Amino acid sequence: MKRIVTEEELNRQREYIQEIRSLIADRYTAPLALVDTYGCQQNEADSEKLRGMLREMGYGFTDKEGEADVILINTCAVREHAQQRVLGNVGALVHTKKAHPGQIIGVCGCMVQQPSAAETLRQSYTHVDLVFGPHELYRFPELLLKRLKVKKRVFLAEKSDGVLAEGLPSVRKEGVKAWLPIMQGCNNFCTYCIVPYVRGREMSREPEKVLAEARELIDEGKKEITLLGQNVNSYGANTGTDFPALLKAVSELEGEFILRFMTSHPKDASEELFRVMASSEKIAKHIHLPFQCGSNRVLRAMNRHYTREQYLELVRLLRSYVPDVTITSDVIVGFPGETEEEFEETMTLVREVGFDSLFIFIYSPRVGTPAASLEDPVTHREKVARLQRLTALQDEISLKKMESYVGQSLRVLVDGRDEGGEKYTARTSGNVLVHLEGPEGLVGSFVTAKIEKAESWRLLGRVEE
Ligand code: SAH
Ligand code: SF4
Ligand code: F3S
């Protein structure tokens, strides 16, 4: 199968965009669209493309459902909870649509790529007009036009390895930070995970395209760029440039910016990556390195391809290159059959590494994944208790880490104002949040922050003269 969308096909979509543009041009006021996003940064980046296409069609944007002529819900399927939340919110749109009969409601993204979820939408959510999977994103103009013309429901989420579509327009989030997808899909098939089924096989963008987009972002004034992929460390199988080389090349672009990346799978994180991280001030001293579990038996059952010992060795190697690196991670508690002793091994690994922060999830069975058919004698209550124990341990560790910053002077990027608007929000190279006092006009600049106080989730400080 050809996996790159041809220029011809992209031009066809551009023609649909123009057709929609003329279709809606005679309206008294510009129609409005709302794109609501669930899930990971990859989905955020996709939503920016949907907004890009909508803008070219002539839509303005609103955050009020009642006002929108087109609502798109870009969904996530990674855990049951995420999916339930989406369905609840899509269900509630029945009322919005009653009040606004011409409204078009679209549901896209990972959830609808599961045949069972698409079927649920078809059967029980008849107010939904448009359903399309992540592989169909670039065809959104064609699908919307069809719906506008024929007034029939449009469903498209075929099974596919996924295709790479370059050159789609994008409306990026405001502010100084930007996402930059460098690849799509996942080949790892961790046994609990739905992502490879809904996002297709791995495929990397050409390094030249990534570099050109990074250049554009810097020229637009973005100060923080995050390279995105489900596993950035396996970037480049189809391009001949590996991830450390790409990271280095982006970091060598002219301009003042900080470069982040996520996510890193431990099985593919290399010494070369750590060497590159250490080589440039522009590369954030932070890695998100999900370990998932501290027990070798469970890691094997998860199909993660590393052992506890290998993970610990990797962390040691990383710290030998980048001593002040912050390490964050994902962990799943209550994988089917996880015993009390095995959970204890997760606790000891967390203690041994001393993560800066952790995202802790209770295992959620996903239909179609191998783990969903494993026996699972551990009760939900017990799993919740494990989650709480691990959370308490991590809170203690996080607070100690945060306290160690007090008195230090750290270089930070000022990225906005806090909720009250009194202080700035800023991030250290290690991605630690700092609430900062300082003179006017600092958003978008790198400054030195004197850290005066620590809480478990933020540092407090002031700008140093
Ligand atoms: N590609 C990334 C992770 C994407 S999903 C990586 O491998 O690092 C983000 C996190 O969700 C995973 O790291 C995992 O901890 C969690 N997760 C994925 N599937 C899950 C499931 N079925 N139940 C609970 N947590 C899950
Ligand atoms: Fe899921 Fe594993 Fe792929 Fe991450 S690497 S997206 S956890 S299958
Ligand atoms: Fe969710 Fe899809 Fe991301 S399942 S976590 S939105 S890749």
mmCIF file of N, CA, C and O in Angstrom, residues 4 7 164 166-167 180-181 205-216 235 246:
data_model
loop_
_atom_site.group_PDB
_atom_site.id
_atom_site.type_symbol
_atom_site.label_atom_id
_atom_site.label_comp_id
_atom_site.label_asym_id
_atom_site.label_seq_id
_atom_site.Cartn_x
_atom_site.Cartn_y
_atom_site.Cartn_z
ATOM 1 N N ILE A 4 1.958 7.483 1.364
ATOM 2 C CA ILE A 4 2.102 8.940 1.345
ATOM 3 C C ILE A 4 0.994 9.511 0.475
ATOM 4 O O ILE A 4 0.785 9.052 -0.646
ATOM 5 N N GLU A 7 0.298 14.517 -4.076
ATOM 6 C CA GLU A 7 0.022 15.945 -4.279
ATOM 7 C C GLU A 7 -1.321 16.111 -4.986
ATOM 8 O O GLU A 7 -2.103 17.013 -4.675
ATOM 9 N N LEU A 164 0.588 9.238 5.405
ATOM 10 C CA LEU A 164 1.230 10.479 5.820
ATOM 11 C C LEU A 164 0.795 11.588 4.866
ATOM 12 O O LEU A 164 0.960 11.469 3.666
ATOM 13 N N GLU A 166 1.442 15.435 4.055
ATOM 14 C CA GLU A 166 2.237 16.641 4.308
ATOM 15 C C GLU A 166 1.486 17.863 3.810
ATOM 16 O O GLU A 166 0.612 17.753 2.953
ATOM 17 N N GLY A 167 1.832 19.017 4.367
ATOM 18 C CA GLY A 167 1.357 20.266 3.777
ATOM 19 C C GLY A 167 -0.060 20.661 4.154
ATOM 20 O O GLY A 167 -0.631 21.552 3.531
ATOM 21 N N LEU A 180 5.227 19.678 17.241
ATOM 22 C CA LEU A 180 5.735 19.343 15.913
ATOM 23 C C LEU A 180 5.793 17.816 15.758
ATOM 24 O O LEU A 180 6.758 17.183 16.180
ATOM 25 N N PRO A 181 4.746 17.233 15.151
ATOM 26 C CA PRO A 181 4.754 15.776 14.963
ATOM 27 C C PRO A 181 5.869 15.381 13.996
ATOM 28 O O PRO A 181 6.008 15.997 12.941
ATOM 29 N N ARG A 205 8.195 11.320 9.203
ATOM 30 C CA ARG A 205 8.252 12.402 8.214
ATOM 31 C C ARG A 205 9.700 12.593 7.770
ATOM 32 O O ARG A 205 10.627 12.315 8.536
ATOM 33 N N GLU A 206 9.879 13.081 6.570
ATOM 34 C CA GLU A 206 11.240 13.352 6.090
ATOM 35 C C GLU A 206 11.896 14.409 6.979
ATOM 36 O O GLU A 206 11.255 15.400 7.335
ATOM 37 N N PRO A 207 13.178 14.223 7.320
ATOM 38 C CA PRO A 207 13.843 15.197 8.185
ATOM 39 C C PRO A 207 13.787 16.615 7.613
ATOM 40 O O PRO A 207 13.649 17.576 8.378
ATOM 41 N N GLU A 208 13.849 16.745 6.290
ATOM 42 C CA GLU A 208 13.811 18.094 5.684
ATOM 43 C C GLU A 208 12.496 18.792 6.003
ATOM 44 O O GLU A 208 12.460 19.993 6.232
ATOM 45 N N LYS A 209 11.407 18.007 6.008
ATOM 46 C CA LYS A 209 10.085 18.600 6.297
ATOM 47 C C LYS A 209 10.025 19.044 7.750
ATOM 48 O O LYS A 209 9.466 20.089 8.069
ATOM 49 N N VAL A 210 10.575 18.205 8.618
ATOM 50 C CA VAL A 210 10.564 18.541 10.045
ATOM 51 C C VAL A 210 11.386 19.805 10.279
ATOM 52 O O VAL A 210 10.949 20.737 10.965
ATOM 53 N N LEU A 211 12.564 19.847 9.647
ATOM 54 C CA LEU A 211 13.437 21.016 9.829
ATOM 55 C C LEU A 211 12.785 22.280 9.287
ATOM 56 O O LEU A 211 12.838 23.341 9.922
ATOM 57 N N ALA A 212 12.140 22.151 8.136
ATOM 58 C CA ALA A 212 11.507 23.328 7.537
ATOM 59 C C ALA A 212 10.381 23.829 8.442
ATOM 60 O O ALA A 212 10.219 25.037 8.640
ATOM 61 N N GLU A 213 9.622 22.909 9.013
ATOM 62 C CA GLU A 213 8.517 23.334 9.877
ATOM 63 C C GLU A 213 9.052 23.967 11.162
ATOM 64 O O GLU A 213 8.528 24.966 11.645
ATOM 65 N N ALA A 214 10.124 23.396 11.694
ATOM 66 C CA ALA A 214 10.727 23.969 12.906
ATOM 67 C C ALA A 214 11.219 25.391 12.607
ATOM 68 O O ALA A 214 10.998 26.320 13.395
ATOM 69 N N ARG A 215 11.855 25.549 11.461
ATOM 70 C CA ARG A 215 12.361 26.870 11.032
ATOM 71 C C ARG A 215 11.213 27.891 10.992
ATOM 72 O O ARG A 215 11.315 29.001 11.516
ATOM 73 N N GLU A 216 10.099 27.456 10.401
ATOM 74 C CA GLU A 216 8.917 28.311 10.299
ATOM 75 C C GLU A 216 8.417 28.722 11.687
ATOM 76 O O GLU A 216 8.086 29.879 11.925
ATOM 77 N N TYR A 235 12.208 6.857 15.531
ATOM 78 C CA TYR A 235 12.084 7.720 14.343
ATOM 79 C C TYR A 235 13.087 7.290 13.276
ATOM 80 O O TYR A 235 14.208 6.912 13.591
ATOM 81 N N LEU A 246 18.252 13.761 14.165
ATOM 82 C CA LEU A 246 17.202 14.757 13.903
ATOM 83 C C LEU A 246 17.174 15.809 15.011
ATOM 84 O O LEU A 246 17.105 17.012 14.765
#
